[in-house]
Amino acid sequence: MAQSKSRKLKRILDLDDFERAVRRRLPHAIYAYVAHGSESEASLRANREAPDDWRLLPRVLVGVKQRSERIELFGRSYAQPFGIAPMGGSALVAYNGHEVMAKAAAEAHIPFILSANSIIPMEEIGAVYPGAWFAAYQSPNAQAIHGMVERVGKAGFSVFVLTSDVPVGSNREADARSGFSFPIRPGPKLTFDVATHPRWLVGVLGRTFLRRGVPHIVNLEPDGGPNLFSRTVAHIASHESLNWDHVRLIRKLWPGPFVLKGLLSPADLVIARDCGVDGVIVSNHGGRQLDQAVAPLRVLPEMAEQAKGLTLMIDSGFRRGTDVLKALALGAQCVFVGRPFLYAAAYAGEAGVAHAIELLAKEIDKDMALLGRREIAEIGRDMVKEARR
Ligand SMILES: Cc1cc2nc3c(=O)[nH]c(=O)nc-3n(C[C@H](O)[C@H](O)[C@H](O)COP(=O)(O)O)c2cc1C
């Protein structure tokens, strides 16, 4: 078994290979839920195009035999300058999706962010990766905020992330076309789709029901959350009245590092800093929220100018070692990657995610050598040139 797995993994040479490998294995609706963006998917495309706005400027004859990609974030050391972004619904894509990603991340010593939109209790993830990060879809209610902060701390998470770019759910026509929705409504299209993917039906859905019964989104509130088929699930992530007062309240209550995810405007970064936030993840949610939102890499230099001590991180569309290195050169301290790790979990569970981490780590290491850089601290703005000038 282990041998056939490794043969299977040997065919995967870069992060995009995982998507090609699982595309037909997953029910179309599940694949579409992960892969697509909102509306015309302009932001989704822009995210992938943004690294091409920059080219790299290598130095030579540096002597790069000893190299390290280690970084420090909030007083903790990590082996790589990238981590796994929070992704809701992961356990519908891969069996125990969040857990296998957390285990592989813990093993590789990289950051992992658990989404609130998960059917695996955060306490189980905190046990497999003490010090993992938690991303809340926080309801703007003082009692819920008190309760969540307490629960997240008790479960062993080190960083509280507040996802800030989901005041309402976005328009995702791909989901409507494929029959996918929250709550899940098994109409004829979805039923046929699932029935014609028996490997997923048995290996993911069947095993999940056997282990957990009817799945509930258990990390939304201090005491759990609704089941996937209930009507209340429709608005789980969207909180229209969430505002900076709630950020200040979380800051008051959460004693550890506090991060806002989903900022694109330097003006918001300034407010975040004034609220006492420790870090931000510049993100357009992987092109899944406001379509036509700018690609995060494009605003990164301006964000870096305003960061002044804030830990600056980024996600959305990063797939190559050189993409990660360009973001570091433009001011990010860590880059988060989403979809490829979820496809990797769907392809080969924990071994798949470990392979994905290794592929990206190897690319970064080789690219560092080719750039004449021995450690992350040597990466700076002098390493990139604008491509279109
Ligand atoms: C299937 C899926 C579910 C997601 N769920 C969440 C979530 O629950 N919370 C959140 O903050 N971001 C969520 N995101 C956004 C990711 O955290 C991240 O911003 C994005 O995927 C990065 O882009 P990439 O997939 O191109 O790397 C989700 C993304 C995907 C693909």
PDB file of C-alpha atoms in Angstrom, residues 34-234:
ATOM      1  CA  VAL A  34     -13.292  24.283  -4.332  1.00  0.00           C
ATOM      2  CA  ALA A  35     -12.004  25.376  -7.723  1.00  0.00           C
ATOM      3  CA  HIS A  36     -14.239  28.232  -8.701  1.00  0.00           C
ATOM      4  CA  GLY A  37     -14.440  31.866  -7.716  1.00  0.00           C
ATOM      5  CA  SER A  38     -17.307  34.327  -7.616  1.00  0.00           C
ATOM      6  CA  GLU A  39     -19.198  35.862 -10.545  1.00  0.00           C
ATOM      7  CA  SER A  40     -16.965  36.306 -13.637  1.00  0.00           C
ATOM      8  CA  GLU A  41     -13.897  35.003 -11.770  1.00  0.00           C
ATOM      9  CA  ALA A  42     -11.789  38.047 -12.696  1.00  0.00           C
ATOM     10  CA  SER A  43     -10.115  38.037  -9.257  1.00  0.00           C
ATOM     11  CA  LEU A  44      -9.447  34.314  -9.454  1.00  0.00           C
ATOM     12  CA  ARG A  45      -7.579  34.862 -12.740  1.00  0.00           C
ATOM     13  CA  ALA A  46      -5.847  38.026 -11.508  1.00  0.00           C
ATOM     14  CA  ASN A  47      -4.418  36.114  -8.540  1.00  0.00           C
ATOM     15  CA  ARG A  48      -2.635  33.691 -10.844  1.00  0.00           C
ATOM     16  CA  GLU A  49      -1.454  36.438 -13.186  1.00  0.00           C
ATOM     17  CA  ALA A  50      -0.134  38.826 -10.511  1.00  0.00           C
ATOM     18  CA  PRO A  51       3.260  37.138  -9.948  1.00  0.00           C
ATOM     19  CA  ASP A  52       3.974  37.677 -13.664  1.00  0.00           C
ATOM     20  CA  ASP A  53       4.081  41.433 -13.036  1.00  0.00           C
ATOM     21  CA  TRP A  54       7.439  40.841 -11.376  1.00  0.00           C
ATOM     22  CA  ARG A  55      10.678  39.220 -12.446  1.00  0.00           C
ATOM     23  CA  LEU A  56      13.559  38.102 -10.274  1.00  0.00           C
ATOM     24  CA  LEU A  57      17.077  39.458 -10.134  1.00  0.00           C
ATOM     25  CA  PRO A  58      19.551  36.751  -9.080  1.00  0.00           C
ATOM     26  CA  ARG A  59      22.968  37.345  -7.504  1.00  0.00           C
ATOM     27  CA  VAL A  60      25.826  34.971  -8.354  1.00  0.00           C
ATOM     28  CA  LEU A  61      28.937  33.495  -6.726  1.00  0.00           C
ATOM     29  CA  VAL A  62      27.532  33.926  -3.250  1.00  0.00           C
ATOM     30  CA  GLY A  63      28.297  30.441  -1.951  1.00  0.00           C
ATOM     31  CA  VAL A  64      24.863  29.018  -1.222  1.00  0.00           C
ATOM     32  CA  LYS A  65      25.764  25.588   0.149  1.00  0.00           C
ATOM     33  CA  GLN A  66      24.172  26.304   3.529  1.00  0.00           C
ATOM     34  CA  ARG A  67      20.575  27.415   3.152  1.00  0.00           C
ATOM     35  CA  SER A  68      17.627  27.861   5.484  1.00  0.00           C
ATOM     36  CA  GLU A  69      14.036  28.810   4.742  1.00  0.00           C
ATOM     37  CA  ARG A  70      13.152  29.148   8.419  1.00  0.00           C
ATOM     38  CA  ILE A  71      11.002  32.097   9.519  1.00  0.00           C
ATOM     39  CA  GLU A  72       9.706  33.421  12.812  1.00  0.00           C
ATOM     40  CA  LEU A  73       6.111  34.514  13.308  1.00  0.00           C
ATOM     41  CA  PHE A  74       4.799  35.758  16.631  1.00  0.00           C
ATOM     42  CA  GLY A  75       7.778  34.337  18.506  1.00  0.00           C
ATOM     43  CA  ARG A  76       7.491  30.846  16.975  1.00  0.00           C
ATOM     44  CA  SER A  77       9.896  29.337  14.510  1.00  0.00           C
ATOM     45  CA  TYR A  78       8.544  27.681  11.347  1.00  0.00           C
ATOM     46  CA  ALA A  79      10.514  25.576   8.849  1.00  0.00           C
ATOM     47  CA  GLN A  80       9.081  27.260   5.739  1.00  0.00           C
ATOM     48  CA  PRO A  81       7.824  30.707   4.740  1.00  0.00           C
ATOM     49  CA  PHE A  82       4.412  29.281   3.782  1.00  0.00           C
ATOM     50  CA  GLY A  83       1.417  27.771   5.535  1.00  0.00           C
ATOM     51  CA  ILE A  84      -1.985  26.213   4.893  1.00  0.00           C
ATOM     52  CA  ALA A  85      -4.888  28.679   4.554  1.00  0.00           C
ATOM     53  CA  PRO A  86      -8.221  28.055   6.312  1.00  0.00           C
ATOM     54  CA  MET A  87     -10.672  26.199   4.110  1.00  0.00           C
ATOM     55  CA  GLY A  88     -14.240  25.456   5.127  1.00  0.00           C
ATOM     56  CA  GLY A  89     -15.851  22.247   3.993  1.00  0.00           C
ATOM     57  CA  SER A  90     -12.514  20.422   3.752  1.00  0.00           C
ATOM     58  CA  ALA A  91     -13.922  17.227   5.231  1.00  0.00           C
ATOM     59  CA  LEU A  92     -16.433  17.068   2.366  1.00  0.00           C
ATOM     60  CA  VAL A  93     -13.576  17.087  -0.127  1.00  0.00           C
ATOM     61  CA  ALA A  94     -11.203  14.669   1.621  1.00  0.00           C
ATOM     62  CA  TYR A  95     -11.944  12.282   4.473  1.00  0.00           C
ATOM     63  CA  ASN A  96     -11.083  14.108   7.704  1.00  0.00           C
ATOM     64  CA  GLY A  97      -9.673  16.860   5.475  1.00  0.00           C
ATOM     65  CA  HIS A  98      -8.845  19.343   8.223  1.00  0.00           C
ATOM     66  CA  GLU A  99      -7.191  16.716  10.364  1.00  0.00           C
ATOM     67  CA  VAL A 100      -4.915  15.335   7.636  1.00  0.00           C
ATOM     68  CA  MET A 101      -3.823  18.846   6.673  1.00  0.00           C
ATOM     69  CA  ALA A 102      -3.170  19.758  10.316  1.00  0.00           C
ATOM     70  CA  LYS A 103      -1.126  16.593  10.885  1.00  0.00           C
ATOM     71  CA  ALA A 104       1.016  17.127   7.794  1.00  0.00           C
ATOM     72  CA  ALA A 105       1.547  20.794   8.697  1.00  0.00           C
ATOM     73  CA  ALA A 106       2.537  19.897  12.274  1.00  0.00           C
ATOM     74  CA  GLU A 107       4.980  17.291  10.995  1.00  0.00           C
ATOM     75  CA  ALA A 108       6.548  19.771   8.566  1.00  0.00           C
ATOM     76  CA  HIS A 109       6.560  22.621  11.139  1.00  0.00           C
ATOM     77  CA  ILE A 110       4.562  25.036   9.009  1.00  0.00           C
ATOM     78  CA  PRO A 111       1.532  27.122  10.064  1.00  0.00           C
ATOM     79  CA  PHE A 112      -1.937  25.622   9.646  1.00  0.00           C
ATOM     80  CA  ILE A 113      -5.139  27.645  10.017  1.00  0.00           C
ATOM     81  CA  LEU A 114      -8.329  25.777  10.910  1.00  0.00           C
ATOM     82  CA  SER A 115     -11.534  27.218   9.456  1.00  0.00           C
ATOM     83  CA  ALA A 116     -14.549  27.756  11.684  1.00  0.00           C
ATOM     84  CA  ASN A 117     -16.528  26.123   8.888  1.00  0.00           C
ATOM     85  CA  SER A 118     -15.433  22.622   9.837  1.00  0.00           C
ATOM     86  CA  ILE A 119     -17.202  19.449  10.872  1.00  0.00           C
ATOM     87  CA  ILE A 120     -14.227  18.342  12.979  1.00  0.00           C
ATOM     88  CA  PRO A 121     -14.273  19.832  16.477  1.00  0.00           C
ATOM     89  CA  MET A 122     -11.445  22.310  16.985  1.00  0.00           C
ATOM     90  CA  GLU A 123     -10.447  20.395  20.117  1.00  0.00           C
ATOM     91  CA  GLU A 124      -9.442  17.399  17.939  1.00  0.00           C
ATOM     92  CA  ILE A 125      -7.296  19.635  15.731  1.00  0.00           C
ATOM     93  CA  GLY A 126      -5.761  21.379  18.742  1.00  0.00           C
ATOM     94  CA  ALA A 127      -4.725  17.946  19.996  1.00  0.00           C
ATOM     95  CA  VAL A 128      -2.969  16.909  16.759  1.00  0.00           C
ATOM     96  CA  TYR A 129      -1.354  20.328  16.234  1.00  0.00           C
ATOM     97  CA  PRO A 130      -1.008  22.280  19.475  1.00  0.00           C
ATOM     98  CA  GLY A 131      -0.263  25.878  18.485  1.00  0.00           C
ATOM     99  CA  ALA A 132      -2.206  25.740  15.190  1.00  0.00           C
ATOM    100  CA  TRP A 133      -4.105  28.905  14.213  1.00  0.00           C
ATOM    101  CA  PHE A 134      -7.899  29.303  14.202  1.00  0.00           C
ATOM    102  CA  ALA A 135      -9.897  31.428  11.722  1.00  0.00           C
ATOM    103  CA  ALA A 136     -13.247  32.546  13.105  1.00  0.00           C
ATOM    104  CA  TYR A 137     -16.373  33.430  11.188  1.00  0.00           C
ATOM    105  CA  GLN A 138     -17.335  35.424  14.209  1.00  0.00           C
ATOM    106  CA  SER A 139     -20.896  36.322  15.029  1.00  0.00           C
ATOM    107  CA  PRO A 140     -21.012  39.942  16.214  1.00  0.00           C
ATOM    108  CA  ASN A 141     -22.413  39.260  19.629  1.00  0.00           C
ATOM    109  CA  ALA A 142     -20.433  40.004  22.761  1.00  0.00           C
ATOM    110  CA  GLN A 143     -21.436  36.785  24.486  1.00  0.00           C
ATOM    111  CA  ALA A 144     -20.460  34.668  21.452  1.00  0.00           C
ATOM    112  CA  ILE A 145     -17.142  36.530  21.192  1.00  0.00           C
ATOM    113  CA  HIS A 146     -16.346  35.880  24.860  1.00  0.00           C
ATOM    114  CA  GLY A 147     -17.264  32.212  24.445  1.00  0.00           C
ATOM    115  CA  MET A 148     -15.280  31.694  21.238  1.00  0.00           C
ATOM    116  CA  VAL A 149     -12.142  33.354  22.529  1.00  0.00           C
ATOM    117  CA  GLU A 150     -12.289  31.118  25.578  1.00  0.00           C
ATOM    118  CA  ARG A 151     -12.950  27.939  23.562  1.00  0.00           C
ATOM    119  CA  VAL A 152     -10.200  28.631  20.999  1.00  0.00           C
ATOM    120  CA  GLY A 153      -7.670  29.261  23.779  1.00  0.00           C
ATOM    121  CA  LYS A 154      -8.651  26.139  25.718  1.00  0.00           C
ATOM    122  CA  ALA A 155      -8.392  24.023  22.551  1.00  0.00           C
ATOM    123  CA  GLY A 156      -4.696  24.934  22.269  1.00  0.00           C
ATOM    124  CA  PHE A 157      -4.613  27.370  19.335  1.00  0.00           C
ATOM    125  CA  SER A 158      -1.875  30.001  19.383  1.00  0.00           C
ATOM    126  CA  VAL A 159      -3.228  32.613  16.935  1.00  0.00           C
ATOM    127  CA  PHE A 160      -6.788  33.950  16.632  1.00  0.00           C
ATOM    128  CA  VAL A 161      -7.565  34.913  13.034  1.00  0.00           C
ATOM    129  CA  LEU A 162     -10.705  36.884  12.223  1.00  0.00           C
ATOM    130  CA  THR A 163     -11.908  36.440   8.643  1.00  0.00           C
ATOM    131  CA  SER A 164     -13.003  39.951   7.718  1.00  0.00           C
ATOM    132  CA  ASP A 165     -14.102  39.771   4.076  1.00  0.00           C
ATOM    133  CA  VAL A 166     -17.382  37.876   4.381  1.00  0.00           C
ATOM    134  CA  PRO A 167     -20.026  40.403   5.488  1.00  0.00           C
ATOM    135  CA  VAL A 168     -22.324  38.525   3.089  1.00  0.00           C
ATOM    136  CA  GLY A 169     -21.932  35.384   1.017  1.00  0.00           C
ATOM    137  CA  SER A 170     -20.790  36.067  -2.558  1.00  0.00           C
ATOM    138  CA  ASN A 171     -22.398  35.134  -5.871  1.00  0.00           C
ATOM    139  CA  ARG A 172     -20.960  31.791  -6.877  1.00  0.00           C
ATOM    140  CA  GLU A 173     -22.767  30.750  -9.996  1.00  0.00           C
ATOM    141  CA  ALA A 174     -20.619  27.638 -10.377  1.00  0.00           C
ATOM    142  CA  ASP A 175     -22.203  26.244  -7.199  1.00  0.00           C
ATOM    143  CA  ALA A 176     -25.714  27.060  -8.396  1.00  0.00           C
ATOM    144  CA  ARG A 177     -25.010  25.361 -11.728  1.00  0.00           C
ATOM    145  CA  SER A 178     -23.664  22.205 -10.129  1.00  0.00           C
ATOM    146  CA  GLY A 179     -26.457  21.962  -7.561  1.00  0.00           C
ATOM    147  CA  PHE A 180     -24.176  22.616  -4.583  1.00  0.00           C
ATOM    148  CA  SER A 181     -25.389  24.748  -1.705  1.00  0.00           C
ATOM    149  CA  PHE A 182     -25.198  25.283   2.023  1.00  0.00           C
ATOM    150  CA  PRO A 183     -27.477  23.770   3.355  1.00  0.00           C
ATOM    151  CA  ILE A 184     -26.890  20.717   1.190  1.00  0.00           C
ATOM    152  CA  ARG A 185     -30.054  19.906  -0.777  1.00  0.00           C
ATOM    153  CA  PRO A 186     -29.697  16.615  -2.648  1.00  0.00           C
ATOM    154  CA  GLY A 187     -31.692  17.353  -5.830  1.00  0.00           C
ATOM    155  CA  PRO A 188     -31.606  15.055  -8.895  1.00  0.00           C
ATOM    156  CA  LYS A 189     -28.444  16.649 -10.322  1.00  0.00           C
ATOM    157  CA  LEU A 190     -26.423  16.404  -7.105  1.00  0.00           C
ATOM    158  CA  THR A 191     -27.716  12.895  -6.386  1.00  0.00           C
ATOM    159  CA  PHE A 192     -26.659  11.665  -9.839  1.00  0.00           C
ATOM    160  CA  ASP A 193     -23.290  13.415  -9.488  1.00  0.00           C
ATOM    161  CA  VAL A 194     -22.598  11.758  -6.128  1.00  0.00           C
ATOM    162  CA  ALA A 195     -23.912   8.338  -7.192  1.00  0.00           C
ATOM    163  CA  THR A 196     -21.538   8.295 -10.153  1.00  0.00           C
ATOM    164  CA  HIS A 197     -18.553   8.907  -7.862  1.00  0.00           C
ATOM    165  CA  PRO A 198     -18.704   5.845  -5.612  1.00  0.00           C
ATOM    166  CA  ARG A 199     -15.131   6.200  -4.400  1.00  0.00           C
ATOM    167  CA  TRP A 200     -15.958   9.611  -2.886  1.00  0.00           C
ATOM    168  CA  LEU A 201     -19.425   8.471  -1.755  1.00  0.00           C
ATOM    169  CA  VAL A 202     -18.016   5.593   0.266  1.00  0.00           C
ATOM    170  CA  GLY A 203     -14.549   6.882   1.110  1.00  0.00           C
ATOM    171  CA  VAL A 204     -15.466  10.409   2.156  1.00  0.00           C
ATOM    172  CA  LEU A 205     -19.198  10.787   2.757  1.00  0.00           C
ATOM    173  CA  GLY A 206     -19.883   7.237   3.984  1.00  0.00           C
ATOM    174  CA  ARG A 207     -16.900   7.142   6.341  1.00  0.00           C
ATOM    175  CA  THR A 208     -17.762  10.604   7.668  1.00  0.00           C
ATOM    176  CA  PHE A 209     -21.347   9.605   8.501  1.00  0.00           C
ATOM    177  CA  LEU A 210     -20.118   6.395  10.131  1.00  0.00           C
ATOM    178  CA  ARG A 211     -17.649   8.252  12.306  1.00  0.00           C
ATOM    179  CA  ARG A 212     -19.533  11.456  13.077  1.00  0.00           C
ATOM    180  CA  GLY A 213     -23.206  10.869  12.268  1.00  0.00           C
ATOM    181  CA  VAL A 214     -24.919  13.760  10.464  1.00  0.00           C
ATOM    182  CA  PRO A 215     -22.115  16.328  10.068  1.00  0.00           C
ATOM    183  CA  HIS A 216     -22.455  19.552  12.060  1.00  0.00           C
ATOM    184  CA  ILE A 217     -20.409  22.704  11.575  1.00  0.00           C
ATOM    185  CA  VAL A 218     -19.115  22.461  15.080  1.00  0.00           C
ATOM    186  CA  ASN A 219     -16.705  25.396  15.352  1.00  0.00           C
ATOM    187  CA  LEU A 220     -18.982  28.313  14.614  1.00  0.00           C
ATOM    188  CA  GLU A 221     -20.187  29.034  18.103  1.00  0.00           C
ATOM    189  CA  PRO A 222     -18.846  28.398  21.605  1.00  0.00           C
ATOM    190  CA  ASP A 223     -21.136  25.378  21.901  1.00  0.00           C
ATOM    191  CA  GLY A 224     -21.132  23.951  18.360  1.00  0.00           C
ATOM    192  CA  GLY A 225     -23.144  24.836  15.262  1.00  0.00           C
ATOM    193  CA  PRO A 226     -25.872  23.694  12.850  1.00  0.00           C
ATOM    194  CA  ASN A 227     -25.968  20.500  10.819  1.00  0.00           C
ATOM    195  CA  LEU A 228     -25.107  20.681   7.123  1.00  0.00           C
ATOM    196  CA  PHE A 229     -28.685  20.090   6.032  1.00  0.00           C
ATOM    197  CA  SER A 230     -30.363  22.675   8.272  1.00  0.00           C
ATOM    198  CA  ARG A 231     -31.608  26.005   6.972  1.00  0.00           C
ATOM    199  CA  THR A 232     -29.506  28.069   9.409  1.00  0.00           C
ATOM    200  CA  VAL A 233     -26.355  26.891   7.588  1.00  0.00           C
ATOM    201  CA  ALA A 234     -27.099  29.330   4.741  1.00  0.00           C
TER     202      ALA A 234
END
